[in-house]
Short mmCIF file of C-alpha atoms in Angstrom, two decimals:
data_model
loop_
_atom_site.label_atom_id
_atom_site.label_comp_id
_atom_site.label_asym_id
_atom_site.label_seq_id
_atom_site.Cartn_x
_atom_site.Cartn_y
_atom_site.Cartn_z
CA MET A 7 -11.45 -9.23 4.22
CA ASP A 8 -13.55 -8.23 1.20
CA LEU A 9 -11.25 -8.21 -1.82
CA LEU A 10 -11.72 -7.52 -5.50
CA ILE A 11 -9.69 -9.57 -8.01
CA ALA A 12 -8.74 -7.82 -11.24
CA THR A 13 -9.61 -10.69 -13.57
CA GLU A 14 -12.54 -12.27 -15.37
CA ASN A 15 -10.54 -15.41 -16.16
CA GLU A 16 -12.58 -18.10 -14.38
CA HIS A 17 -9.54 -20.38 -14.06
CA LYS A 18 -7.74 -17.66 -12.12
CA VAL A 19 -10.79 -16.92 -9.97
CA THR A 20 -10.98 -20.59 -8.99
CA GLU A 21 -7.24 -20.78 -8.25
CA LEU A 22 -7.25 -17.58 -6.23
CA SER A 23 -10.41 -18.43 -4.30
CA SER A 24 -8.82 -21.60 -2.99
CA ILE A 25 -5.57 -19.72 -2.13
CA PHE A 26 -7.38 -16.87 -0.32
CA GLU A 27 -9.55 -19.11 1.83
CA GLY A 28 -11.26 -17.17 4.58
CA HIS A 29 -11.40 -13.96 2.54
CA ASP A 30 -14.34 -12.89 0.43
CA LEU A 31 -13.34 -12.54 -3.22
CA SER A 32 -15.37 -10.85 -5.92
CA THR A 33 -14.70 -9.81 -9.52
CA PRO A 34 -15.32 -6.50 -11.28
CA SER A 35 -18.15 -7.93 -13.40
CA ARG A 36 -19.94 -9.40 -10.37
CA GLU A 37 -19.77 -5.93 -8.76
CA GLY A 38 -20.82 -4.18 -11.97
CA ILE A 39 -17.50 -2.33 -12.14
CA GLU A 40 -15.94 -1.33 -15.44
CA TYR A 41 -12.27 -0.39 -15.60
CA PHE A 42 -9.66 -0.27 -18.29
CA PHE A 43 -5.96 -1.04 -18.34
CA GLU A 44 -3.97 -2.11 -21.36
CA GLU A 45 -1.23 -4.58 -20.36
CA THR A 46 1.53 -3.05 -22.44
CA GLU A 47 4.20 -2.66 -19.75
CA SER A 48 7.58 -4.33 -20.21
CA THR A 49 7.54 -6.07 -16.80
CA PHE A 50 5.13 -8.31 -14.92
CA LEU A 51 5.26 -5.77 -12.09
CA GLY A 52 4.33 -2.90 -14.42
CA ASN A 53 1.28 -4.76 -15.71
CA ALA A 54 0.13 -6.09 -12.34
CA ARG A 55 0.51 -2.69 -10.67
CA GLY A 56 -1.17 -0.81 -13.51
CA LYS A 57 -4.12 -3.18 -13.46
CA ALA A 58 -4.44 -3.06 -9.65
CA PHE A 59 -4.49 0.75 -9.51
CA ALA A 60 -6.82 1.16 -12.50
CA LEU A 61 -9.34 -1.07 -10.70
CA LEU A 62 -8.69 0.43 -7.24
CA GLU A 63 -9.87 3.82 -8.53
CA LYS A 64 -13.31 2.31 -9.17
CA SER A 65 -13.41 0.05 -6.14
CA ASP A 66 -14.57 0.47 -2.53
CA ARG A 67 -12.31 -2.32 -1.26
CA PRO A 68 -8.70 -3.56 -1.59
CA VAL A 69 -7.76 -5.01 -4.97
CA ILE A 70 -5.63 -7.99 -5.96
CA ALA A 71 -4.17 -8.13 -9.47
CA ASP A 72 -1.57 -10.38 -11.00
CA ASP A 73 0.40 -10.67 -14.17
CA SER A 74 1.86 -14.05 -14.93
CA GLY A 75 3.74 -15.66 -17.74
CA LEU A 76 6.26 -18.14 -18.99
CA VAL A 77 9.92 -17.19 -19.40
CA VAL A 78 12.19 -19.30 -21.62
CA PRO A 79 15.82 -18.16 -21.31
CA ALA A 80 16.78 -19.91 -24.59
CA LEU A 81 14.14 -17.73 -26.31
CA LYS A 82 15.65 -14.63 -24.70
CA GLY A 83 12.87 -14.50 -22.14
CA GLU A 84 9.96 -15.04 -24.53
CA PRO A 85 7.01 -15.27 -24.29
CA GLY A 86 7.35 -13.28 -21.02
CA VAL A 87 4.80 -10.52 -20.60
CA TYR A 88 3.37 -11.55 -23.97
CA SER A 89 2.53 -15.08 -22.76
CA ALA A 90 -1.24 -14.76 -23.19
CA ARG A 91 -0.97 -13.27 -26.69
CA TYR A 92 2.12 -15.12 -27.89
CA GLY A 93 2.09 -15.59 -31.67
CA SER A 94 -0.84 -13.22 -32.20
CA THR A 95 1.20 -10.58 -34.06
CA GLU A 96 2.47 -13.15 -36.52
CA LYS A 97 -0.90 -14.86 -36.97
CA GLY A 98 -2.95 -11.64 -36.95
CA ARG A 99 -5.35 -12.86 -34.22
CA LYS A 100 -5.27 -14.08 -30.63
CA LEU A 101 -4.46 -17.79 -30.61
CA ALA A 102 -6.44 -20.38 -28.65
CA THR A 103 -4.42 -22.22 -26.00
CA PRO A 104 -3.62 -25.43 -27.95
CA GLU A 105 -2.58 -23.40 -30.98
CA ARG A 106 -0.41 -21.11 -28.83
CA ASN A 107 1.23 -24.14 -27.24
CA ARG A 108 2.04 -25.53 -30.71
CA TYR A 109 3.43 -22.11 -31.64
CA LEU A 110 5.81 -22.26 -28.64
CA LEU A 111 6.92 -25.79 -29.55
CA GLU A 112 7.57 -24.64 -33.11
CA LYS A 113 9.76 -21.81 -31.77
CA MET A 114 11.68 -24.28 -29.61
CA LYS A 115 12.38 -26.75 -32.41
CA GLY A 116 16.06 -27.74 -32.32
CA ILE A 117 16.65 -25.95 -28.99
CA THR A 118 18.22 -28.36 -26.50
CA ASP A 119 18.18 -25.99 -23.49
CA ARG A 120 14.54 -26.61 -22.46
CA ARG A 121 14.72 -24.79 -19.11
CA ALA A 122 11.88 -22.40 -18.39
CA PHE A 123 10.18 -20.74 -15.47
CA PHE A 124 6.76 -19.41 -14.71
CA VAL A 125 6.57 -15.98 -13.09
CA CYS A 126 3.67 -14.52 -11.15
CA CYS A 127 3.71 -10.95 -9.92
CA MET A 128 0.80 -10.35 -7.56
CA VAL A 129 -0.15 -6.90 -6.24
CA LEU A 130 -2.39 -6.09 -3.28
CA ALA A 131 -3.43 -2.44 -3.44
CA VAL A 132 -5.13 -1.08 -0.32
CA SER A 133 -4.87 2.58 -1.29
CA LYS A 134 -2.87 4.71 -3.68
CA GLU A 135 -0.01 4.86 -1.17
CA ARG A 136 -0.38 1.49 0.55
CA PHE A 137 0.40 -1.49 -1.63
CA PHE A 138 2.22 -4.83 -1.55
CA VAL A 139 3.91 -6.93 -4.21
CA SER A 140 4.84 -10.60 -4.26
CA GLN A 141 6.69 -11.97 -7.27
CA GLU A 142 7.39 -15.71 -7.27
CA THR A 143 8.61 -18.28 -9.78
CA LEU A 144 8.30 -21.97 -10.62
CA ALA A 145 11.17 -23.66 -12.47
CA GLY A 146 10.74 -26.51 -14.97
CA GLU A 147 11.34 -27.68 -18.53
CA ILE A 148 9.37 -27.42 -21.76
CA ILE A 149 8.54 -30.90 -23.11
CA GLY A 150 7.66 -31.76 -26.72
CA ASP A 151 4.15 -33.14 -26.20
CA PRO A 152 1.38 -31.71 -24.02
CA ARG A 153 0.45 -33.87 -21.00
CA GLY A 154 -2.34 -33.57 -18.44
CA GLU A 155 -5.84 -32.16 -18.15
CA TYR A 156 -5.66 -29.82 -15.15
CA GLY A 157 -4.63 -26.16 -15.11
CA PHE A 158 -4.58 -23.92 -18.16
CA GLY A 159 -2.28 -22.11 -20.59
CA TYR A 160 1.20 -23.58 -20.92
CA ASP A 161 0.67 -26.02 -18.01
CA PRO A 162 0.58 -29.19 -20.21
CA LEU A 163 4.02 -28.36 -21.68
CA PHE A 164 5.64 -27.39 -18.36
CA PHE A 165 7.41 -30.39 -16.86
CA LEU A 166 8.55 -30.48 -13.21
CA PRO A 167 11.53 -32.87 -12.92
CA GLY A 168 11.08 -33.15 -9.13
CA TYR A 169 7.54 -34.46 -9.61
CA GLY A 170 7.95 -36.37 -12.88
CA LYS A 171 4.78 -34.60 -14.02
CA THR A 172 3.68 -31.56 -15.98
CA VAL A 173 1.83 -28.80 -14.09
CA ALA A 174 -1.33 -29.93 -15.95
CA GLU A 175 -0.96 -33.37 -14.32
CA LEU A 176 -1.13 -31.88 -10.81
CA PRO A 177 -4.52 -31.65 -9.11
CA GLU A 178 -5.48 -28.08 -8.26
CA GLU A 179 -4.65 -28.32 -4.58
CA GLU A 180 -1.16 -29.66 -5.27
CA LYS A 181 -0.57 -27.05 -7.97
CA ASN A 182 -1.58 -24.20 -5.64
CA ARG A 183 0.93 -25.35 -3.03
CA ILE A 184 3.91 -25.06 -5.39
CA SER A 185 2.95 -22.93 -8.39
CA HIS A 186 4.21 -19.40 -9.04
CA ARG A 187 0.70 -18.01 -8.52
CA GLY A 188 0.01 -20.22 -5.52
CA VAL A 189 3.21 -19.25 -3.72
CA ALA A 190 2.89 -15.55 -4.64
CA GLY A 191 -0.62 -15.78 -3.15
CA ILE A 192 0.65 -17.44 0.05
CA ARG A 193 2.91 -14.39 0.62
CA ILE A 194 0.00 -11.97 0.05
CA MET A 195 -2.07 -14.05 2.47
CA ALA A 196 0.72 -13.65 5.06
CA ILE A 197 0.51 -9.88 4.58
CA LEU A 198 -3.29 -9.86 4.92
CA ASN A 199 -3.06 -11.94 8.09
CA SER A 200 -0.48 -9.53 9.55
CA MET A 201 -3.09 -6.76 9.24
CA ARG A 202 -5.58 -8.43 11.61
CA MET B 24 17.62 -15.80 7.75
CA ASP B 25 20.86 -13.96 6.87
CA LEU B 26 19.87 -10.64 5.31
CA LEU B 27 21.78 -7.67 3.97
CA ILE B 28 20.32 -4.16 4.50
CA ALA B 29 21.06 -1.61 1.78
CA THR B 30 21.94 1.25 4.10
CA GLU B 31 24.81 2.68 6.14
CA ASN B 32 22.48 4.96 8.07
CA GLU B 33 22.98 3.78 11.65
CA HIS B 34 19.53 5.06 12.69
CA LYS B 35 17.94 2.84 10.07
CA VAL B 36 20.11 -0.15 11.02
CA THR B 37 18.99 0.18 14.64
CA GLU B 38 15.32 0.55 13.66
CA LEU B 39 15.43 -2.39 11.26
CA SER B 40 17.38 -4.64 13.63
CA SER B 41 14.67 -4.33 16.25
CA ILE B 42 11.94 -4.91 13.62
CA PHE B 43 13.63 -7.99 12.11
CA GLU B 44 14.24 -9.71 15.43
CA GLY B 45 15.31 -13.32 14.96
CA HIS B 46 16.98 -12.62 11.61
CA ASP B 47 20.65 -11.86 11.18
CA LEU B 48 21.14 -8.42 9.62
CA SER B 49 24.33 -7.08 8.15
CA THR B 50 25.29 -4.02 6.10
CA PRO B 51 27.34 -3.72 2.90
CA SER B 52 30.26 -2.04 4.68
CA ARG B 53 30.40 -4.73 7.38
CA GLU B 54 30.59 -7.34 4.58
CA GLY B 55 33.11 -5.31 2.59
CA ILE B 56 30.65 -4.95 -0.30
CA GLU B 57 30.69 -1.90 -2.56
CA TYR B 58 27.70 -1.14 -4.74
CA PHE B 59 26.33 1.91 -6.44
CA PHE B 60 22.83 3.18 -7.07
CA GLU B 61 21.83 6.78 -7.53
CA GLU B 62 18.40 7.44 -6.04
CA THR B 63 17.05 9.50 -8.91
CA GLU B 64 13.80 7.62 -9.56
CA SER B 65 10.50 9.49 -9.34
CA THR B 66 8.87 7.02 -6.94
CA PHE B 67 9.80 5.46 -3.59
CA LEU B 68 9.32 2.06 -5.24
CA GLY B 69 11.71 2.91 -8.08
CA ASN B 70 14.44 3.95 -5.64
CA ALA B 71 13.94 1.05 -3.20
CA ARG B 72 13.87 -1.51 -5.99
CA GLY B 73 16.88 -0.05 -7.81
CA LYS B 74 18.91 -0.02 -4.60
CA ALA B 75 17.88 -3.57 -3.67
CA PHE B 76 18.84 -5.03 -7.04
CA ALA B 77 22.09 -3.07 -7.32
CA LEU B 78 23.15 -4.58 -3.98
CA LEU B 79 21.72 -8.04 -4.72
CA GLU B 80 24.11 -8.37 -7.67
CA LYS B 81 27.04 -8.13 -5.25
CA SER B 82 25.48 -10.12 -2.43
CA ASP B 83 25.33 -13.81 -1.54
CA ARG B 84 22.16 -13.42 0.51
CA PRO B 85 18.71 -11.77 0.26
CA VAL B 86 18.67 -7.99 0.42
CA ILE B 87 16.35 -5.51 2.11
CA ALA B 88 16.25 -1.92 0.86
CA ASP B 89 13.89 0.90 1.60
CA ASP B 90 13.17 4.37 0.40
CA SER B 91 11.25 6.60 2.73
CA GLY B 92 10.13 10.17 2.83
CA LEU B 93 7.68 12.81 3.87
CA VAL B 94 4.77 13.80 1.62
CA VAL B 95 2.98 17.11 2.18
CA PRO B 96 -0.10 17.37 -0.07
CA ALA B 97 -0.26 21.18 0.38
CA LEU B 98 3.30 21.31 -1.08
CA LYS B 99 2.16 19.17 -4.04
CA GLY B 100 3.78 16.10 -2.54
CA GLU B 101 7.09 17.71 -1.59
CA PRO B 102 9.62 16.81 -0.27
CA GLY B 103 8.66 13.25 -1.37
CA VAL B 104 11.53 11.25 -2.88
CA TYR B 105 13.74 14.30 -2.24
CA SER B 106 13.15 14.19 1.53
CA ALA B 107 16.79 13.51 2.46
CA ARG B 108 18.17 16.21 0.18
CA TYR B 109 15.33 18.74 0.46
CA GLY B 110 16.58 22.29 -0.01
CA SER B 111 20.01 21.22 -1.26
CA THR B 112 19.50 22.51 -4.83
CA GLU B 113 18.57 25.93 -3.55
CA LYS B 114 21.33 26.06 -0.91
CA GLY B 115 23.98 24.43 -3.09
CA ARG B 116 24.87 21.76 -0.49
CA LYS B 117 23.22 18.97 1.49
CA LEU B 118 21.52 20.42 4.55
CA ALA B 119 21.94 19.04 8.06
CA THR B 120 18.71 17.81 9.66
CA PRO B 121 17.83 20.89 11.79
CA GLU B 122 18.50 23.18 8.84
CA ARG B 123 16.40 21.00 6.53
CA ASN B 124 13.57 21.05 9.06
CA ARG B 125 13.71 24.86 9.18
CA TYR B 126 13.67 24.88 5.36
CA LEU B 127 10.45 22.83 5.41
CA LEU B 128 8.85 25.16 7.97
CA GLU B 129 9.83 28.14 5.82
CA LYS B 130 8.11 26.51 2.81
CA MET B 131 4.99 25.92 4.90
CA LYS B 132 4.71 29.48 6.18
CA GLY B 133 1.11 30.67 5.80
CA ILE B 134 -0.14 27.21 4.80
CA THR B 135 -3.05 26.19 7.02
CA ASP B 136 -3.46 22.66 5.64
CA ARG B 137 -0.73 21.00 7.73
CA ARG B 138 -1.59 17.39 6.84
CA ALA B 139 1.32 15.19 5.87
CA PHE B 140 2.24 11.55 5.70
CA PHE B 141 5.39 9.52 5.91
CA VAL B 142 5.87 6.82 3.26
CA CYS B 143 8.17 3.82 3.44
CA CYS B 144 8.61 1.49 0.50
CA MET B 145 10.54 -1.61 1.57
CA VAL B 146 11.81 -4.23 -0.88
CA LEU B 147 12.99 -7.76 -0.09
CA ALA B 148 14.90 -9.14 -3.08
CA VAL B 149 15.69 -12.86 -2.93
CA SER B 150 16.73 -13.19 -6.57
CA LYS B 151 16.33 -11.24 -9.78
CA GLU B 152 12.91 -12.82 -10.32
CA ARG B 153 11.76 -13.30 -6.72
CA PHE B 154 11.06 -10.10 -4.84
CA PHE B 155 8.56 -8.56 -2.46
CA VAL B 156 7.44 -5.00 -1.80
CA SER B 157 5.68 -3.45 1.16
CA GLN B 158 4.72 0.22 1.02
CA GLU B 159 3.13 1.68 4.14
CA THR B 160 2.27 5.14 5.42
CA LEU B 161 1.88 7.10 8.65
CA ALA B 162 -0.47 10.10 8.71
CA GLY B 163 0.07 13.22 10.82
CA GLU B 164 0.50 16.99 10.79
CA ILE B 165 3.47 19.33 10.48
CA ILE B 166 3.80 21.50 13.59
CA GLY B 167 5.62 24.85 13.79
CA ASP B 168 8.25 23.94 16.41
CA PRO B 169 10.34 20.79 16.64
CA ARG B 170 9.54 18.56 19.64
CA GLY B 171 11.22 15.43 21.00
CA GLU B 172 14.62 13.79 21.03
CA TYR B 173 14.01 10.31 19.60
CA GLY B 174 14.03 9.24 15.94
CA PHE B 175 15.63 11.24 13.15
CA GLY B 176 14.90 13.40 10.09
CA TYR B 177 11.51 15.13 10.12
CA ASP B 178 10.33 13.20 13.22
CA PRO B 179 10.38 16.26 15.56
CA LEU B 180 8.01 18.18 13.24
CA PHE B 181 5.63 15.28 12.61
CA PHE B 182 2.73 15.40 15.05
CA LEU B 183 0.41 12.44 15.61
CA PRO B 184 -2.98 13.78 16.79
CA GLY B 185 -4.02 10.34 18.10
CA TYR B 186 -1.01 10.31 20.45
CA GLY B 187 -0.73 14.01 21.22
CA LYS B 188 2.98 13.63 20.45
CA THR B 189 5.46 14.05 17.64
CA VAL B 190 7.18 10.93 16.28
CA ALA B 191 10.38 12.19 17.97
CA GLU B 192 8.58 12.00 21.32
CA LEU B 193 7.87 8.27 20.91
CA PRO B 194 10.39 5.78 22.32
CA GLU B 195 11.85 3.53 19.64
CA GLU B 196 9.74 0.48 20.45
CA GLU B 197 6.52 2.48 20.25
CA LYS B 198 7.63 4.17 17.02
CA ASN B 199 8.43 0.82 15.37
CA ARG B 200 4.95 -0.49 16.15
CA ILE B 201 3.18 2.30 14.27
CA SER B 202 5.65 4.04 11.96
CA HIS B 203 5.67 3.74 8.15
CA ARG B 204 9.00 1.88 8.29
CA GLY B 205 7.99 -0.26 11.25
CA VAL B 206 4.72 -1.37 9.68
CA ALA B 207 6.28 -1.91 6.23
CA GLY B 208 8.84 -4.09 8.03
CA ILE B 209 6.15 -6.06 9.87
CA ARG B 210 4.69 -7.05 6.44
CA ILE B 211 8.13 -8.10 5.16
CA MET B 212 8.60 -10.12 8.36
CA ALA B 213 5.28 -11.87 7.66
CA ILE B 214 6.61 -12.79 4.20
CA LEU B 215 9.90 -14.07 5.62
CA ASN B 216 8.04 -16.16 8.18
CA SER B 217 5.82 -17.66 5.44
CA MET B 218 9.00 -19.01 3.78
CA ARG B 219 9.97 -21.21 6.71
#
């Protein structure tokens, strides 16, 4: 199926393209589509849905949008829906990834409960009234020093006890099989396949 | 998989049991579970999600909840999320199905645009952070005289031009293959099967 992904983040495009094998994925910029949605909702679902429907209005094909983030219970759920802009209010500008990761570690200084989970809420919008949501998680722990070169965002700090590795130490294919975004995508794929 | 359905409507239980073949469905009353959610949200998603999570808190297994209704564009979307209690504010009590159907026909007197669609928003909640949504529709027309004995609710007034029949004239198996609730359920089944 021809699908439009509501992102210009090349890391996400790569991840999603390998998840949605057999479907033809494009991005708004490749299709010359401009749309606007400010991700100011209080839930991953609110942001993912808002983004999907803002783009769907301009699109001639079904849209996939996601909102993802890191949830640290010991930080009362932070950074949560603010994951991508964590620390920017305090610093007065959007932080680059390594700086944002250091900001998180600073916040977690002295905290012994290191449990955390990634959340991905993915929305497939076919029309205003026909839509599908898949929200999945990945559980792990925040370690003190970044490790690994794969992935992006908080991946180098996110340790998976079952693997003895951070998410950034997992090759893309392995990450997609178990990650919050990968598994959320597998469910959306199941839905797409049920439409054939 | 053992699943709990957030309904005591026996029509729905029957419909869903035949859709979710191979899974073990139970209801809150059969499990002795009491839960409370008032369906006062403005969207089918809001009601289905609220109901699913209210029940999930009391349940030891994944929950399926749905909110469904009839949308008539010429009535500005009415009865919509008020489908089950349409006319009750005006009449001061909940109407029985035949009375509610007459109320709808009264409202549509003189309206030539008879287009309508059924909506079903179905939610599968596995945990607070892991959930899935499938919202599907069925398009048709509101006819002036009820026809057929199957189904329930507005089914006898809902005519499917492609079949030359109302939904209430379709045997259950045929209805489940094409109806808003049937197709929404097929997508949730695809998700459940992808978890195996």
